[in-house]
Amino acid sequence: MFFFNQNLIEDYKSETQKIRVMSESWLQEYGYCVRCGKKLKHFKNNKPVADLYCENCLEEYELKSSKNKLGKKILGSAYSVMIQKIDNNTVPNFFHLNYNKANYSINDLIVIPKHCMCKSIITARDPLPQTARRAGWIGCYIDISSIPKSGKIYLIQNGVSIDKSKVIKQFKKTLFLKNMKDEPKGWLLDIIKCIELLDKSQFTLDEIYACENILKIKHPDNHNIRAKIRQELQILRDYEYLYFSNRGEYSLDKY
Ligand SMILES: [Zn+2]
């Protein structure tokens, strides 16, 4: 079981600040870069966007802590900034830490790799009303439920630490999405999500075709979903996300 260090917060009154101080300190001490496994460093407040980074491979991380488990959607920053960051490939990896308020223990720590985020999961909120200090400002939601499971990697689950090599392996499994443009990446993430819906490591083309209607709703302009599915499976095979067997089956594990 992991706990926040409460000695750090004697001088703080606001609960938000206390959590920020304890969780960032904890992540520096016990967390690690999910790409290379090295320790994380804190940005010296000159970079408000990301909270931590890896000196070794330069991956950047933003940390959000909550007493609630990771839900279907989370609040993001300004909508236009978020969209721009996805376009520029400057969005950080995202840590979600769920703590227990009663004893400041840590339940879950999940990382969402930046390459698993695409524009279709970002929705604009209503502009702030005229009475607000930042009237007209438009924030956003990040639709976590649209991200496939392989893009929600647990480092700690129900208080139990997951093997570091397993975490890094899972992160690297989708790393091929990193340099892709938003639209092709969105398609691949949708197909990965369909594969996960089958919930088995081996499957046939017909089984994936069963997801045709889900994909039609998401991509109404595409009139040949089945051909697209085959094309995407081919790409996933090229990147060794999955494998073809000689019996015409697909497998998530190497034969
Ligand atoms: Zn690193």
mmCIF file of C-alpha atoms and ligand atoms in Angstrom:
data_model
loop_
_atom_site.group_PDB
_atom_site.id
_atom_site.type_symbol
_atom_site.label_atom_id
_atom_site.label_comp_id
_atom_site.label_asym_id
_atom_site.label_seq_id
_atom_site.Cartn_x
_atom_site.Cartn_y
_atom_site.Cartn_z
ATOM 1 C CA MET A 1 0.000 0.000 0.000
ATOM 2 C CA PHE A 2 1.245 3.487 -0.897
ATOM 3 C CA PHE A 3 0.570 6.652 1.080
ATOM 4 C CA PHE A 4 1.087 10.379 0.550
ATOM 5 C CA ASN A 5 3.634 11.983 2.846
ATOM 6 C CA GLN A 6 1.541 14.220 5.121
ATOM 7 C CA ASN A 7 4.588 15.898 6.640
ATOM 8 C CA LEU A 8 4.762 17.971 3.467
ATOM 9 C CA ILE A 9 1.501 19.809 4.033
ATOM 10 C CA GLU A 10 1.842 21.353 7.472
ATOM 11 C CA ASP A 11 2.091 24.837 5.958
ATOM 12 C CA TYR A 12 -0.817 24.476 3.548
ATOM 13 C CA LYS A 13 -4.452 25.274 4.219
ATOM 14 C CA SER A 14 -6.205 24.643 0.921
ATOM 15 C CA GLU A 15 -7.062 20.996 0.280
ATOM 16 C CA THR A 16 -6.356 21.423 -3.455
ATOM 17 C CA GLN A 17 -2.846 22.663 -2.715
ATOM 18 C CA LYS A 18 -2.205 19.928 -0.184
ATOM 19 C CA ILE A 19 -3.148 17.241 -2.699
ATOM 20 C CA ARG A 20 -1.059 18.863 -5.416
ATOM 21 C CA VAL A 21 2.036 19.029 -3.205
ATOM 22 C CA MET A 22 1.677 15.491 -1.838
ATOM 23 C CA SER A 23 0.795 13.838 -5.139
ATOM 24 C CA GLU A 24 3.569 15.503 -7.141
ATOM 25 C CA SER A 25 6.111 14.667 -4.489
ATOM 26 C CA TRP A 26 4.864 11.091 -4.324
ATOM 27 C CA LEU A 27 5.040 10.681 -8.099
ATOM 28 C CA GLN A 28 8.605 11.955 -8.163
ATOM 29 C CA GLU A 29 9.634 9.505 -5.493
ATOM 30 C CA TYR A 30 7.736 6.377 -6.532
ATOM 31 C CA GLY A 31 6.537 7.039 -10.074
ATOM 32 C CA TYR A 32 8.573 6.616 -13.238
ATOM 33 C CA CYS A 33 8.610 7.399 -16.915
ATOM 34 C CA VAL A 34 6.470 4.743 -18.589
ATOM 35 C CA ARG A 35 8.563 4.892 -21.724
ATOM 36 C CA CYS A 36 12.032 4.296 -20.294
ATOM 37 C CA GLY A 37 11.496 3.551 -16.592
ATOM 38 C CA LYS A 38 13.629 6.436 -15.245
ATOM 39 C CA LYS A 39 12.516 8.764 -12.444
ATOM 40 C CA LEU A 40 10.488 11.880 -13.196
ATOM 41 C CA LYS A 41 11.446 15.470 -12.535
ATOM 42 C CA HIS A 42 9.250 18.405 -11.714
ATOM 43 C CA PHE A 43 9.075 21.373 -14.079
ATOM 44 C CA LYS A 44 10.209 24.544 -12.409
ATOM 45 C CA ASN A 45 6.907 26.443 -12.631
ATOM 46 C CA ASN A 46 7.902 28.081 -15.926
ATOM 47 C CA LYS A 47 5.919 25.493 -17.817
ATOM 48 C CA PRO A 48 2.330 25.476 -16.643
ATOM 49 C CA VAL A 49 1.160 22.779 -19.053
ATOM 50 C CA ALA A 50 2.986 19.663 -17.978
ATOM 51 C CA ASP A 51 3.887 18.949 -14.401
ATOM 52 C CA LEU A 52 6.667 16.424 -14.749
ATOM 53 C CA TYR A 53 9.125 15.223 -17.343
ATOM 54 C CA CYS A 54 11.733 12.568 -17.926
ATOM 55 C CA GLU A 55 15.308 13.801 -18.273
ATOM 56 C CA ASN A 56 16.285 10.686 -20.149
ATOM 57 C CA CYS A 57 13.735 10.465 -22.965
ATOM 58 C CA LEU A 58 12.015 13.859 -22.547
ATOM 59 C CA GLU A 59 8.488 12.489 -22.248
ATOM 60 C CA GLU A 60 6.222 15.003 -20.521
ATOM 61 C CA TYR A 61 3.500 14.225 -18.012
ATOM 62 C CA GLU A 62 0.539 15.993 -16.537
ATOM 63 C CA LEU A 63 -0.795 14.761 -13.231
ATOM 64 C CA LYS A 64 -4.386 14.977 -12.094
ATOM 65 C CA SER A 65 -5.286 13.631 -8.668
ATOM 66 C CA SER A 66 -8.794 12.883 -7.585
ATOM 67 C CA LYS A 67 -10.626 11.213 -4.751
ATOM 68 C CA ASN A 68 -12.839 9.711 -7.477
ATOM 69 C CA LYS A 69 -11.919 6.805 -9.733
ATOM 70 C CA LEU A 70 -11.178 7.586 -13.366
ATOM 71 C CA GLY A 71 -14.620 8.174 -14.876
ATOM 72 C CA LYS A 72 -16.021 8.380 -18.390
ATOM 73 C CA LYS A 73 -14.869 11.915 -18.953
ATOM 74 C CA ILE A 74 -12.549 14.410 -17.318
ATOM 75 C CA LEU A 75 -12.253 18.150 -17.464
ATOM 76 C CA GLY A 76 -9.539 19.447 -19.726
ATOM 77 C CA SER A 77 -8.132 22.950 -20.141
ATOM 78 C CA ALA A 78 -9.091 25.460 -22.838
ATOM 79 C CA TYR A 79 -10.699 23.716 -25.826
ATOM 80 C CA SER A 80 -8.738 25.560 -28.525
ATOM 81 C CA VAL A 81 -5.433 24.970 -26.718
ATOM 82 C CA MET A 82 -6.152 21.262 -26.369
ATOM 83 C CA ILE A 83 -7.027 20.894 -30.068
ATOM 84 C CA GLN A 84 -3.918 22.823 -31.048
ATOM 85 C CA LYS A 85 -1.730 20.626 -28.852
ATOM 86 C CA ILE A 86 -3.094 17.460 -30.421
ATOM 87 C CA ASP A 87 -2.415 18.991 -33.849
ATOM 88 C CA ASN A 88 1.143 19.930 -32.873
ATOM 89 C CA ASN A 89 1.786 16.675 -31.082
ATOM 90 C CA THR A 90 2.640 18.549 -27.888
ATOM 91 C CA VAL A 91 -0.026 17.099 -25.619
ATOM 92 C CA PRO A 92 1.607 15.500 -22.532
ATOM 93 C CA ASN A 93 1.057 11.979 -21.257
ATOM 94 C CA PHE A 94 -1.629 12.054 -18.640
ATOM 95 C CA PHE A 95 -1.441 10.532 -15.155
ATOM 96 C CA HIS A 96 -4.646 10.035 -13.201
ATOM 97 C CA LEU A 97 -4.087 9.310 -9.537
ATOM 98 C CA ASN A 98 -7.010 8.178 -7.404
ATOM 99 C CA TYR A 99 -6.449 8.516 -3.659
ATOM 100 C CA ASN A 100 -8.418 7.583 -0.589
ATOM 101 C CA LYS A 101 -9.371 10.741 1.258
ATOM 102 C CA ALA A 102 -9.662 9.017 4.637
ATOM 103 C CA ASN A 103 -6.000 7.996 4.947
ATOM 104 C CA TYR A 104 -4.336 9.514 1.856
ATOM 105 C CA SER A 105 -3.500 6.088 0.488
ATOM 106 C CA ILE A 106 -3.287 5.532 -3.247
ATOM 107 C CA ASN A 107 -5.882 3.333 -4.951
ATOM 108 C CA ASP A 108 -5.089 3.673 -8.638
ATOM 109 C CA LEU A 109 -2.466 5.306 -10.796
ATOM 110 C CA ILE A 110 -3.239 5.224 -14.503
ATOM 111 C CA VAL A 111 -1.342 6.709 -17.400
ATOM 112 C CA ILE A 112 -2.996 7.647 -20.677
ATOM 113 C CA PRO A 113 -0.274 7.883 -23.319
ATOM 114 C CA LYS A 114 -0.398 11.095 -25.327
ATOM 115 C CA HIS A 115 -0.407 9.115 -28.569
ATOM 116 C CA CYS A 116 -3.747 7.578 -27.551
ATOM 117 C CA MET A 117 -5.475 10.947 -27.601
ATOM 118 C CA CYS A 118 -7.108 12.283 -30.741
ATOM 119 C CA LYS A 119 -9.407 15.188 -31.518
ATOM 120 C CA SER A 120 -12.590 13.144 -31.644
ATOM 121 C CA ILE A 121 -12.398 12.550 -27.869
ATOM 122 C CA ILE A 122 -12.256 16.282 -27.081
ATOM 123 C CA THR A 123 -15.568 18.124 -26.757
ATOM 124 C CA ALA A 124 -16.080 21.810 -26.102
ATOM 125 C CA ARG A 125 -17.974 22.898 -23.011
ATOM 126 C CA ASP A 126 -20.419 25.798 -23.035
ATOM 127 C CA PRO A 127 -18.669 29.179 -22.885
ATOM 128 C CA LEU A 128 -18.502 30.673 -19.380
ATOM 129 C CA PRO A 129 -21.386 33.119 -18.778
ATOM 130 C CA GLN A 130 -21.023 36.910 -18.931
ATOM 131 C CA THR A 131 -21.092 37.049 -15.142
ATOM 132 C CA ALA A 132 -17.948 34.894 -14.880
ATOM 133 C CA ARG A 133 -14.495 36.338 -14.365
ATOM 134 C CA ARG A 134 -13.336 34.690 -17.577
ATOM 135 C CA ALA A 135 -16.570 35.327 -19.528
ATOM 136 C CA GLY A 136 -16.703 33.543 -22.874
ATOM 137 C CA TRP A 137 -13.865 31.147 -22.041
ATOM 138 C CA ILE A 138 -14.417 27.680 -23.495
ATOM 139 C CA GLY A 139 -13.109 24.656 -21.652
ATOM 140 C CA CYS A 140 -13.239 21.050 -22.778
ATOM 141 C CA TYR A 141 -14.007 17.507 -21.725
ATOM 142 C CA ILE A 142 -11.791 14.574 -22.559
ATOM 143 C CA ASP A 143 -13.943 11.541 -23.332
ATOM 144 C CA ILE A 144 -12.007 8.836 -21.517
ATOM 145 C CA SER A 145 -14.593 6.174 -22.384
ATOM 146 C CA SER A 146 -13.629 6.416 -26.078
ATOM 147 C CA ILE A 147 -9.997 5.564 -25.379
ATOM 148 C CA PRO A 148 -9.272 1.833 -25.744
ATOM 149 C CA LYS A 149 -8.184 -0.122 -22.681
ATOM 150 C CA SER A 150 -4.674 -0.393 -24.088
ATOM 151 C CA GLY A 151 -4.518 3.386 -23.745
ATOM 152 C CA LYS A 152 -5.356 3.300 -20.028
ATOM 153 C CA ILE A 153 -2.346 1.731 -18.384
ATOM 154 C CA TYR A 154 -2.409 0.937 -14.683
ATOM 155 C CA LEU A 155 0.789 1.439 -12.674
ATOM 156 C CA ILE A 156 -1.141 0.838 -9.457
ATOM 157 C CA GLN A 157 -4.507 -0.906 -9.349
ATOM 158 C CA ASN A 158 -6.529 -1.161 -6.130
ATOM 159 C CA GLY A 159 -3.424 -0.325 -4.134
ATOM 160 C CA VAL A 160 -1.308 -2.994 -5.799
ATOM 161 C CA SER A 161 1.704 -2.034 -7.887
ATOM 162 C CA ILE A 162 1.838 -3.492 -11.422
ATOM 163 C CA ASP A 163 5.143 -4.865 -12.641
ATOM 164 C CA LYS A 164 7.134 -2.023 -14.204
ATOM 165 C CA SER A 165 8.300 -4.025 -17.219
ATOM 166 C CA LYS A 166 4.674 -4.886 -17.995
ATOM 167 C CA VAL A 167 3.709 -1.200 -17.823
ATOM 168 C CA ILE A 168 6.521 -0.150 -20.163
ATOM 169 C CA LYS A 169 5.660 -2.952 -22.577
ATOM 170 C CA GLN A 170 2.050 -1.839 -22.674
ATOM 171 C CA PHE A 171 3.066 1.767 -23.296
ATOM 172 C CA LYS A 172 5.318 0.742 -26.161
ATOM 173 C CA LYS A 173 2.637 -1.423 -27.714
ATOM 174 C CA THR A 174 0.771 1.663 -29.000
ATOM 175 C CA LEU A 175 3.794 3.922 -29.469
ATOM 176 C CA PHE A 176 3.578 3.493 -33.248
ATOM 177 C CA LEU A 177 0.603 5.908 -33.138
ATOM 178 C CA LYS A 178 2.939 8.692 -32.040
ATOM 179 C CA ASN A 179 3.736 10.224 -35.413
ATOM 180 C CA MET A 180 0.391 9.622 -37.036
ATOM 181 C CA LYS A 181 -1.949 12.343 -38.124
ATOM 182 C CA ASP A 182 -5.134 12.714 -36.158
ATOM 183 C CA GLU A 183 -7.642 11.103 -38.531
ATOM 184 C CA PRO A 184 -5.778 7.859 -39.330
ATOM 185 C CA LYS A 185 -4.884 7.578 -35.652
ATOM 186 C CA GLY A 186 -8.538 7.998 -34.661
ATOM 187 C CA TRP A 187 -9.477 5.124 -36.968
ATOM 188 C CA LEU A 188 -6.838 2.813 -35.542
ATOM 189 C CA LEU A 189 -7.928 3.621 -31.987
ATOM 190 C CA ASP A 190 -11.534 2.844 -32.948
ATOM 191 C CA ILE A 191 -10.504 -0.510 -34.416
ATOM 192 C CA ILE A 192 -8.418 -1.323 -31.325
ATOM 193 C CA LYS A 193 -11.488 -0.538 -29.238
ATOM 194 C CA CYS A 194 -13.598 -2.940 -31.365
ATOM 195 C CA ILE A 195 -10.998 -5.677 -30.908
ATOM 196 C CA GLU A 196 -11.143 -5.102 -27.154
ATOM 197 C CA LEU A 197 -14.940 -5.419 -27.224
ATOM 198 C CA LEU A 198 -14.496 -8.996 -28.463
ATOM 199 C CA ASP A 199 -12.500 -9.619 -25.282
ATOM 200 C CA LYS A 200 -10.408 -12.463 -26.668
ATOM 201 C CA SER A 201 -6.878 -12.790 -27.885
ATOM 202 C CA GLN A 202 -7.759 -14.605 -31.121
ATOM 203 C CA PHE A 203 -10.554 -13.609 -33.473
ATOM 204 C CA THR A 204 -11.763 -13.795 -37.051
ATOM 205 C CA LEU A 205 -12.500 -11.091 -39.584
ATOM 206 C CA ASP A 206 -16.223 -11.841 -39.330
ATOM 207 C CA GLU A 207 -16.126 -11.149 -35.614
ATOM 208 C CA ILE A 208 -14.652 -7.714 -36.227
ATOM 209 C CA TYR A 209 -17.211 -7.073 -38.978
ATOM 210 C CA ALA A 210 -19.830 -7.360 -36.244
ATOM 211 C CA CYS A 211 -18.598 -3.947 -35.077
ATOM 212 C CA GLU A 212 -19.532 -2.407 -38.431
ATOM 213 C CA ASN A 213 -22.521 -0.509 -37.040
ATOM 214 C CA ILE A 214 -20.533 1.025 -34.187
ATOM 215 C CA LEU A 215 -17.973 2.286 -36.705
ATOM 216 C CA LYS A 216 -20.690 3.543 -39.084
ATOM 217 C CA ILE A 217 -22.059 5.800 -36.368
ATOM 218 C CA LYS A 218 -18.600 7.188 -35.624
ATOM 219 C CA HIS A 219 -17.664 7.572 -39.285
ATOM 220 C CA PRO A 220 -20.885 8.375 -41.189
ATOM 221 C CA ASP A 221 -18.978 9.587 -44.264
ATOM 222 C CA ASN A 222 -17.274 6.275 -44.847
ATOM 223 C CA HIS A 223 -19.385 4.019 -47.081
ATOM 224 C CA ASN A 224 -17.135 0.998 -47.156
ATOM 225 C CA ILE A 225 -16.518 0.198 -43.521
ATOM 226 C CA ARG A 226 -15.562 -3.436 -44.144
ATOM 227 C CA ALA A 227 -12.783 -2.487 -46.567
ATOM 228 C CA LYS A 228 -11.605 0.087 -44.030
ATOM 229 C CA ILE A 229 -11.584 -2.540 -41.270
ATOM 230 C CA ARG A 230 -9.364 -4.814 -43.392
ATOM 231 C CA GLN A 231 -7.038 -1.939 -44.197
ATOM 232 C CA GLU A 232 -6.720 -0.989 -40.519
ATOM 233 C CA LEU A 233 -6.058 -4.577 -39.458
ATOM 234 C CA GLN A 234 -3.277 -4.665 -42.043
ATOM 235 C CA ILE A 235 -1.725 -1.530 -40.516
ATOM 236 C CA LEU A 236 -1.995 -3.018 -37.020
ATOM 237 C CA ARG A 237 -0.249 -6.113 -38.317
ATOM 238 C CA ASP A 238 2.539 -4.058 -39.910
ATOM 239 C CA TYR A 239 3.159 -2.423 -36.529
ATOM 240 C CA GLU A 240 2.981 -5.787 -34.767
ATOM 241 C CA TYR A 241 0.016 -4.773 -32.670
ATOM 242 C CA LEU A 242 -1.539 -8.030 -33.866
ATOM 243 C CA TYR A 243 -0.565 -11.069 -35.933
ATOM 244 C CA PHE A 244 -2.168 -13.125 -38.694
ATOM 245 C CA SER A 245 -2.308 -16.868 -38.366
ATOM 246 C CA ASN A 246 -2.256 -19.184 -41.339
ATOM 247 C CA ARG A 247 -5.823 -20.206 -40.519
ATOM 248 C CA GLY A 248 -7.064 -16.720 -41.364
ATOM 249 C CA GLU A 249 -7.338 -15.721 -37.731
ATOM 250 C CA TYR A 250 -5.966 -12.677 -36.022
ATOM 251 C CA SER A 251 -4.125 -12.873 -32.744
ATOM 252 C CA LEU A 252 -2.957 -10.312 -30.220
ATOM 253 C CA ASP A 253 -0.166 -12.658 -29.164
ATOM 254 C CA LYS A 254 2.711 -13.748 -31.329
ATOM 255 C CA TYR A 255 2.312 -17.269 -32.704
HETATM 256 ZN ZN ZN B 1 11.787 8.430 -20.038
#
